[in-house]
XYZ file of C-alpha atoms in Angstrom:
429
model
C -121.109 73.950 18.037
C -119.938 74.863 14.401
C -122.619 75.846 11.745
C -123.221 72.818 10.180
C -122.166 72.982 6.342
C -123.437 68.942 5.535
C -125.639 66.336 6.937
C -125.715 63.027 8.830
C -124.392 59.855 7.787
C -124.956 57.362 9.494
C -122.977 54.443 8.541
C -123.750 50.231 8.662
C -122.107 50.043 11.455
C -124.188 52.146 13.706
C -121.326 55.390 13.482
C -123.110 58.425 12.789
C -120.843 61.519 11.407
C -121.087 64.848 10.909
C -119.239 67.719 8.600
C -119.216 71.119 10.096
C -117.075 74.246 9.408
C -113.239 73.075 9.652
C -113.647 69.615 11.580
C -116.301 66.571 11.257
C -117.782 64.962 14.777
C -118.224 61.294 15.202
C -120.047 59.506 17.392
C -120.232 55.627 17.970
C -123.932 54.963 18.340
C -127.065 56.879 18.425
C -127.430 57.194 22.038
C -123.713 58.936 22.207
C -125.214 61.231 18.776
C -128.853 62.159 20.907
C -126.599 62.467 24.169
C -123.918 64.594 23.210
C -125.281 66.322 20.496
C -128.946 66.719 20.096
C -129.671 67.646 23.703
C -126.757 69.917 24.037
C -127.789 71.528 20.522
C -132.084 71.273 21.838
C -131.117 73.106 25.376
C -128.823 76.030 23.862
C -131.598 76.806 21.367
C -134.387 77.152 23.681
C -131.641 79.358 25.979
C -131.610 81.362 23.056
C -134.934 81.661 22.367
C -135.574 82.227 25.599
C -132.887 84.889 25.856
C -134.522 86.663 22.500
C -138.151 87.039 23.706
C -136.793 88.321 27.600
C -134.810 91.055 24.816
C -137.945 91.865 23.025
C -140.095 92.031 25.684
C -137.790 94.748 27.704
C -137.296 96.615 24.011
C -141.379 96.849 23.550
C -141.341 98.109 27.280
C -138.873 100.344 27.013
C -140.379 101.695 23.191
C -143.663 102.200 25.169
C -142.123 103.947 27.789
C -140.525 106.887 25.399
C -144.275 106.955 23.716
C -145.709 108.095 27.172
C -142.902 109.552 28.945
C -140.361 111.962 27.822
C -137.149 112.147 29.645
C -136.259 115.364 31.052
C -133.229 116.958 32.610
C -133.359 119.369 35.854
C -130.334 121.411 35.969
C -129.892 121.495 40.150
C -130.848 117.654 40.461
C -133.567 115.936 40.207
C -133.706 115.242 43.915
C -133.319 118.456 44.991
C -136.178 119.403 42.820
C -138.602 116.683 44.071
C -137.871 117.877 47.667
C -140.155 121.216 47.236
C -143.093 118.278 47.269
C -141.950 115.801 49.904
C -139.725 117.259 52.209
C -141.551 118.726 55.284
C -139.198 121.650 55.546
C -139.542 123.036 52.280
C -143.449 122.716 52.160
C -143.396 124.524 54.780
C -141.251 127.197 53.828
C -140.989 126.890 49.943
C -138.751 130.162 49.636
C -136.120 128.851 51.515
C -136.148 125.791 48.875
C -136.197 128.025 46.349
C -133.010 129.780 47.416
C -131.457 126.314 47.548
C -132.317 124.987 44.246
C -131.266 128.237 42.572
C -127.249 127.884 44.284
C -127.445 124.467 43.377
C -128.618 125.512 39.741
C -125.461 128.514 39.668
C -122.975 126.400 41.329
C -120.308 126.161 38.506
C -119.650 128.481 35.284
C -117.220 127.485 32.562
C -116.253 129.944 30.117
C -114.685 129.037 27.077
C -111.055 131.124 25.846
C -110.608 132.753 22.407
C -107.642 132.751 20.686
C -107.848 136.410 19.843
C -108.294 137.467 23.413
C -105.809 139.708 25.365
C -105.604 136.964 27.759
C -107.131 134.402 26.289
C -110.454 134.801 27.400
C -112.764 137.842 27.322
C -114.373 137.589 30.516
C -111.073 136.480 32.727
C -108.123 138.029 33.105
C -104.849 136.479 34.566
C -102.248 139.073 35.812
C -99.324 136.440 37.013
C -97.563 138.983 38.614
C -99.794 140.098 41.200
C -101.934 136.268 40.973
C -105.100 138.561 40.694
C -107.908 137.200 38.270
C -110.343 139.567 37.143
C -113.735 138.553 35.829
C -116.272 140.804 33.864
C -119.437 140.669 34.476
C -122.477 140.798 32.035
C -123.285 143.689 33.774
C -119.709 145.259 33.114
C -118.850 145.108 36.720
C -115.264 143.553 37.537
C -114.623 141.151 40.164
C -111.350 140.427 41.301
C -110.334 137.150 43.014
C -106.899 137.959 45.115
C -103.928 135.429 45.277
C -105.152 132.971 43.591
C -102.313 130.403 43.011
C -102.238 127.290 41.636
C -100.564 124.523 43.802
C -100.252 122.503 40.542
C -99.601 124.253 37.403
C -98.698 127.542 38.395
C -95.988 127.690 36.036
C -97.949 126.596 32.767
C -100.512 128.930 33.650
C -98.192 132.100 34.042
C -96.778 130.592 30.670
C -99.739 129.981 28.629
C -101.248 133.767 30.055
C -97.334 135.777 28.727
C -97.646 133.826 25.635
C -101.086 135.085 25.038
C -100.433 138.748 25.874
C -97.058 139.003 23.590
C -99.034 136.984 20.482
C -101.412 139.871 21.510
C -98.806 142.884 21.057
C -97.353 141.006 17.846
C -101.068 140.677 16.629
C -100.891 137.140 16.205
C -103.160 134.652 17.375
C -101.845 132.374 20.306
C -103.815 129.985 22.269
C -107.443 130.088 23.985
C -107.725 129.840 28.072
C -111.341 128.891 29.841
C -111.886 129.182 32.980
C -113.614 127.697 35.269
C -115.598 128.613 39.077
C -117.168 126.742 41.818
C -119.226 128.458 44.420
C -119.173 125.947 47.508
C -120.792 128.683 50.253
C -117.627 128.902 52.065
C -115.259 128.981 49.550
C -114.756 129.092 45.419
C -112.594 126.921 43.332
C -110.816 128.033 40.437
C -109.616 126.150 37.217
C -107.585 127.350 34.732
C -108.038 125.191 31.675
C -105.115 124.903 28.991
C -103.802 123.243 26.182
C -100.194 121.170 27.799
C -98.039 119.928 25.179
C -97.375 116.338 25.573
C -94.060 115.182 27.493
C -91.033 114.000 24.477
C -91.821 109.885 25.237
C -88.639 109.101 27.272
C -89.139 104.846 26.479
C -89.940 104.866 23.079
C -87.216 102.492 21.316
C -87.630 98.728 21.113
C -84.140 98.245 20.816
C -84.270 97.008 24.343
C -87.389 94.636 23.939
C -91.011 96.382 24.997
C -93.764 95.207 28.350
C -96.445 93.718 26.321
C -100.420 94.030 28.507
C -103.621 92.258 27.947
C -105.863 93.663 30.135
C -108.863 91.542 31.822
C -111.826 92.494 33.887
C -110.301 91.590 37.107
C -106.571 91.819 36.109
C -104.016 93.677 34.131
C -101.628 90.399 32.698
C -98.033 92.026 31.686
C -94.810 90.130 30.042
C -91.537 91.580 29.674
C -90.162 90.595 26.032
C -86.662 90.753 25.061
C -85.910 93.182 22.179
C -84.931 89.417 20.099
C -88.514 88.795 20.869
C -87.536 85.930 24.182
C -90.099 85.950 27.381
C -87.747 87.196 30.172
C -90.642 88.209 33.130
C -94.331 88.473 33.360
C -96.977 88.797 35.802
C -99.994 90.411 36.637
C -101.849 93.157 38.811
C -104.979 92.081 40.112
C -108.229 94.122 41.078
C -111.895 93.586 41.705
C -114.662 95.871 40.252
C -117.541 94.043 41.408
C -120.831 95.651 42.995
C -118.224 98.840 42.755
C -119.508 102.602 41.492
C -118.621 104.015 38.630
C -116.079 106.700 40.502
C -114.833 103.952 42.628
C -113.864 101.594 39.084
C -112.039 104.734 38.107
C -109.877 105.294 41.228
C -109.489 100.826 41.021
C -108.237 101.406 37.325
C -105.978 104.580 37.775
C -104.308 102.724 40.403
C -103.341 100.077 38.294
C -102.174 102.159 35.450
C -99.322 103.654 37.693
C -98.343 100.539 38.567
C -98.298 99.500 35.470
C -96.431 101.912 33.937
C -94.082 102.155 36.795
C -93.055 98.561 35.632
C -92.461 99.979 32.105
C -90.580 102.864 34.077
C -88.258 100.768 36.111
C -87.170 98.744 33.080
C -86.848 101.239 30.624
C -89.255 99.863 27.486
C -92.360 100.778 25.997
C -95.594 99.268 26.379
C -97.353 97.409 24.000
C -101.616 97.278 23.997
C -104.162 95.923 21.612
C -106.116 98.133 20.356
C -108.962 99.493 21.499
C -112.614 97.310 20.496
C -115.200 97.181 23.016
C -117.316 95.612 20.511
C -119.234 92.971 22.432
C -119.972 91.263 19.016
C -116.583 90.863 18.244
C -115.123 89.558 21.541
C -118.423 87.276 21.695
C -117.877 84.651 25.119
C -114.383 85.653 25.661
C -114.276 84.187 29.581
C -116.675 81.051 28.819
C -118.400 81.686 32.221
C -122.121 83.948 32.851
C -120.620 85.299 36.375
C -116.870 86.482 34.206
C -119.445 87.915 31.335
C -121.596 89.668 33.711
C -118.438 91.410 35.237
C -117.053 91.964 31.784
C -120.584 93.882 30.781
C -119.982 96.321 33.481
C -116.074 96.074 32.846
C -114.714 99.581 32.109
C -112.280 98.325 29.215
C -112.379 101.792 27.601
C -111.281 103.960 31.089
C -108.578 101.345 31.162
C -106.830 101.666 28.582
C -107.415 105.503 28.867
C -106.191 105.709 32.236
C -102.804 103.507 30.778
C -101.991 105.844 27.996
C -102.816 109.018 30.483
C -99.954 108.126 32.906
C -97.495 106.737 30.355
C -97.982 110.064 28.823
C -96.940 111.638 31.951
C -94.116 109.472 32.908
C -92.606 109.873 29.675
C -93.750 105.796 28.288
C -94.128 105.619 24.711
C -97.632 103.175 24.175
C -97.499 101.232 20.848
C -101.091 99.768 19.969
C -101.179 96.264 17.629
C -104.452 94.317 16.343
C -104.725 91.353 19.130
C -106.454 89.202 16.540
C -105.615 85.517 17.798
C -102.894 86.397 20.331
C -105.114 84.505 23.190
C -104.942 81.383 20.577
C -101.788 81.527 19.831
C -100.340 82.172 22.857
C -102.402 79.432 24.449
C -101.296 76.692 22.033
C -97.510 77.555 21.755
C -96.163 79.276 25.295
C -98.468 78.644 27.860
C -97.475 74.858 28.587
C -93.952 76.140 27.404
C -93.155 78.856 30.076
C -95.577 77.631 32.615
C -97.787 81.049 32.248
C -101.512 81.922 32.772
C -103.380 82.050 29.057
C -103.536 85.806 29.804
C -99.488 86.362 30.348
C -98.903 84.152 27.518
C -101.388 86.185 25.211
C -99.625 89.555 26.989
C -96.081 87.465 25.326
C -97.849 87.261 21.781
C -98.741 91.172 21.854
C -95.827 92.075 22.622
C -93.592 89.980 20.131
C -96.140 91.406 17.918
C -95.341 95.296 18.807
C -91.785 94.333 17.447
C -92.774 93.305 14.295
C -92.602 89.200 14.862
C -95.059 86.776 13.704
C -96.371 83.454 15.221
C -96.142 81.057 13.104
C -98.140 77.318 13.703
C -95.589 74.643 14.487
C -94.708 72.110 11.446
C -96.479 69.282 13.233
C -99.842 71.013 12.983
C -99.418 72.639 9.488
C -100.702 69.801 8.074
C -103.993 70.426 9.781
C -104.234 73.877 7.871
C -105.840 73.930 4.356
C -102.802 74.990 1.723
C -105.458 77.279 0.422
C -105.412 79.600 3.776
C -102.367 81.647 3.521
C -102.138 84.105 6.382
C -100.549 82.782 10.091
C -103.436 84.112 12.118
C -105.844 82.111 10.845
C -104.211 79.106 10.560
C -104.743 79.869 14.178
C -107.987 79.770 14.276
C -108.472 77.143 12.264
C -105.931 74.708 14.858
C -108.424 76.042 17.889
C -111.747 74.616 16.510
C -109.844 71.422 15.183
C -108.315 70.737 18.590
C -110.699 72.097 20.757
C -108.053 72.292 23.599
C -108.875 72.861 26.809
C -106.948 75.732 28.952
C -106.595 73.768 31.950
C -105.113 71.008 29.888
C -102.052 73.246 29.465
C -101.447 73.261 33.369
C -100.938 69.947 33.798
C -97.753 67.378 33.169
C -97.492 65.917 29.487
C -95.894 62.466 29.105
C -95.388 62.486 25.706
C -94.039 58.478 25.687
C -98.186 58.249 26.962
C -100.327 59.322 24.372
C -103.555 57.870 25.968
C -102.015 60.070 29.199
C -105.074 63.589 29.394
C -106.377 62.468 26.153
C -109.959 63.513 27.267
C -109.600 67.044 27.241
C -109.308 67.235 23.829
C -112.471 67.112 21.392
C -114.103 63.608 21.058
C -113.423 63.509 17.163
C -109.300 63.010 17.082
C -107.801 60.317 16.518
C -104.916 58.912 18.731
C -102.366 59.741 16.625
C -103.582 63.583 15.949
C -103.563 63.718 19.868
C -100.563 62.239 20.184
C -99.158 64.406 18.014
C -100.580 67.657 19.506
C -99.530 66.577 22.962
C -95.755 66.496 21.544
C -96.229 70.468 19.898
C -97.309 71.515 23.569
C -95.186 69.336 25.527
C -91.965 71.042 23.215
């Protein structure tokens, strides 16, 4: 339900109407106006309500809990740490616990590089011709790891360490190297950590049309637009993060960013993304359902998008970002029905028409629906939506335009027959 900007009328004839924001409601009796209306409107306030008070009663817990109880941090792990009381092992023999905790507590050392460093770090030094890396101690004592080679890298490494060294002898700055070791027991791991300029974007023009993406939280929809703006292709690449760990949603999502962009690959075009807004105030209801909202809540939007500019980066796939404001509406209401598409593909169509600069403009049969006073295209948008409350699955099924009365229900009570005759004629076209 609109905000209500008037009251109730209720007329001689027993029709009682209402003016809210954009559209007025009607109903033929009282029973239809308590039915419909005040129920509906009576329930989703006490939800609310209800919803509020669960909100501040977990806020006042959790504001007491930070009074009594301040969070710490155990570098080693927590659990480890809580074993020394309840593990019969280390009880027993608390040394050996000790020993543990402290590897645990040592286990990895980062050291950050300077720019003014021989080698770009003053604790490690690289020597790529021999593969030896040398480490100073605090001590002053110099450990050297033999052959150690990079099976991915090696050649940026040996780069960014000559680089350094002749900046060095030119007494010039060039560019800092960290470093970074693992003790595992058996074995160490080395990283070498260095700035990698990014790959010259191989699909960059949109002279050959662009892959526009909306991305979902159980599906990545794509469309393949014609440089002339046309819908040539689309589909989408499914995936299911539910009652999945946080490590396991990042392999899900890095899997379907390759794909992705192998798509983009294989035909040569850029992609096109909205922009990035995780704002959960902003997107509001987007999937109409609690069990899609749930998903969405734990939906890693922000890793997905990540992981899609990360390997388009790599492969070379120029990523153009656009504001996705109304491209769901739009998209729903003008190529849905048309090209027989999910709301999601068709929204996918909308960004990407909109990454090459065209606009979607409302068809001349429902202009006259639009106030002359509202002047920009997306809202007129928005402004069709809440007038013509139509219903997604509507859009799936046959129109027979010659029928008006023909699926007539979908649509929001308050039209008349003409208004839905007409809209069924804008999707139907």
């Amino acid at each position: 339900m609109g905000k209500t900007t008037g009251t109730f009328v209720l007329q001689k004839s027993g029709i009682i109407s209402l003016e809210v924001k954009n559209r007025s409601l009607i109903w033929m009796n009282s029973y239809l106006f308590e039915h419909r209306y005040l129920d509906v409107k009576m329930k989703r306030t006490k939800a609310k309500i209800g919803r509020l008070k669960h909100r501040l009663d977990r806020l006042e817990q959790k504001k007491m809990k930070l009074k009594e109880h301040i969070p710490s941090a155990v570098f080693g792990g927590k659990k480890l740490f809580k074993q020394q009381f309840t593990k019969e092992e280390f009880i027993k023999d608390h040394e050996a616990w000790r020993k543990l905790f402290l590897a645990a507590r040592n286990k990895e050392m980062i050291i950050s590089g300077r720019k003014d460093a021989g080698s770009g770090n003053f604790v490690f030094h690289y020597n790529p011709a021999t593969n030896e890396l040398h480490m100073t101690s605090i001590g002053g004592r110099v450990v050297i790891f033999p052959e150690v080679v990079f099976p991915y890298g090696q050649e940026i490494v040996n780069k960014a360490v000559t680089d350094q060294i002749q900046c060095k002898n030119k007494k010039t700055y060039g560019k800092p190297i960290s470093w970074s070791i693992e003790d595992h027991g058996e074995y160490y791991i080395i990283k070498c950590l260095v700035d990698v300029e990014s790959n010259p974007s191989i699909n960059f023009s949109t002279s050959d049309g662009v892959i526009g993406v909306d991305c979902n939280y159980n599906h990545i929809a794509w469309t393949d637009v014609s440089k002339d703006g046309n819908f040539l292709e689309s589909g989408k690449l499914s995936f299911s993060i539910e009652g999945k760990t946080s490590g396991q949603i990042t392999k899900i999502l890095e899997a379907e960013a390759i794909a992705l962009v192998d798509i983009a690959v294989r035909k040569k075009k850029p992609i096109v993304l909205e922009k990035l807004d995780t704002t959960l105030s902003k997107v509001g209801n987007k999937y109409g359902n609690k069990k899609a909202n749930r998903m969405k809540s734990m939906f890693a939007y922000r890793k997905m998008i990540q992981a899609i500019k990360s390997r388009a980066d790599k492969m070379g796939v120029a990523v153009i970002e656009v504001n996705p404001a109304y491209t769901s509406i739009s998209g729903k209401l003008k190529y849905m029905r048309k090209f027989g598409i999910s709301i999601h593909q068709a929204a996918a169509f909308t960004i990407g028409r909109r990454g090459l600069g065209y606009k979607e403009k409302a068809p001349k049969v429902l202009k006259k629906y639009v106030p002359k006073e509202v002047s920009h295209h997306w809202k007129h948008w928005s402004i069709l939506d809440k007038k013509f409350s139509v219903r997604t699955h509507t859009l799936y099924h046959l129109f027979n335009v010659n029928q008006p009365h023909q699926g007539i229900d979908v649509f929001h009570p308050s039209l008349l027959e003409e208004e839905k005759h007409q809209l069924i004629k804008a999707l139907a076209s």
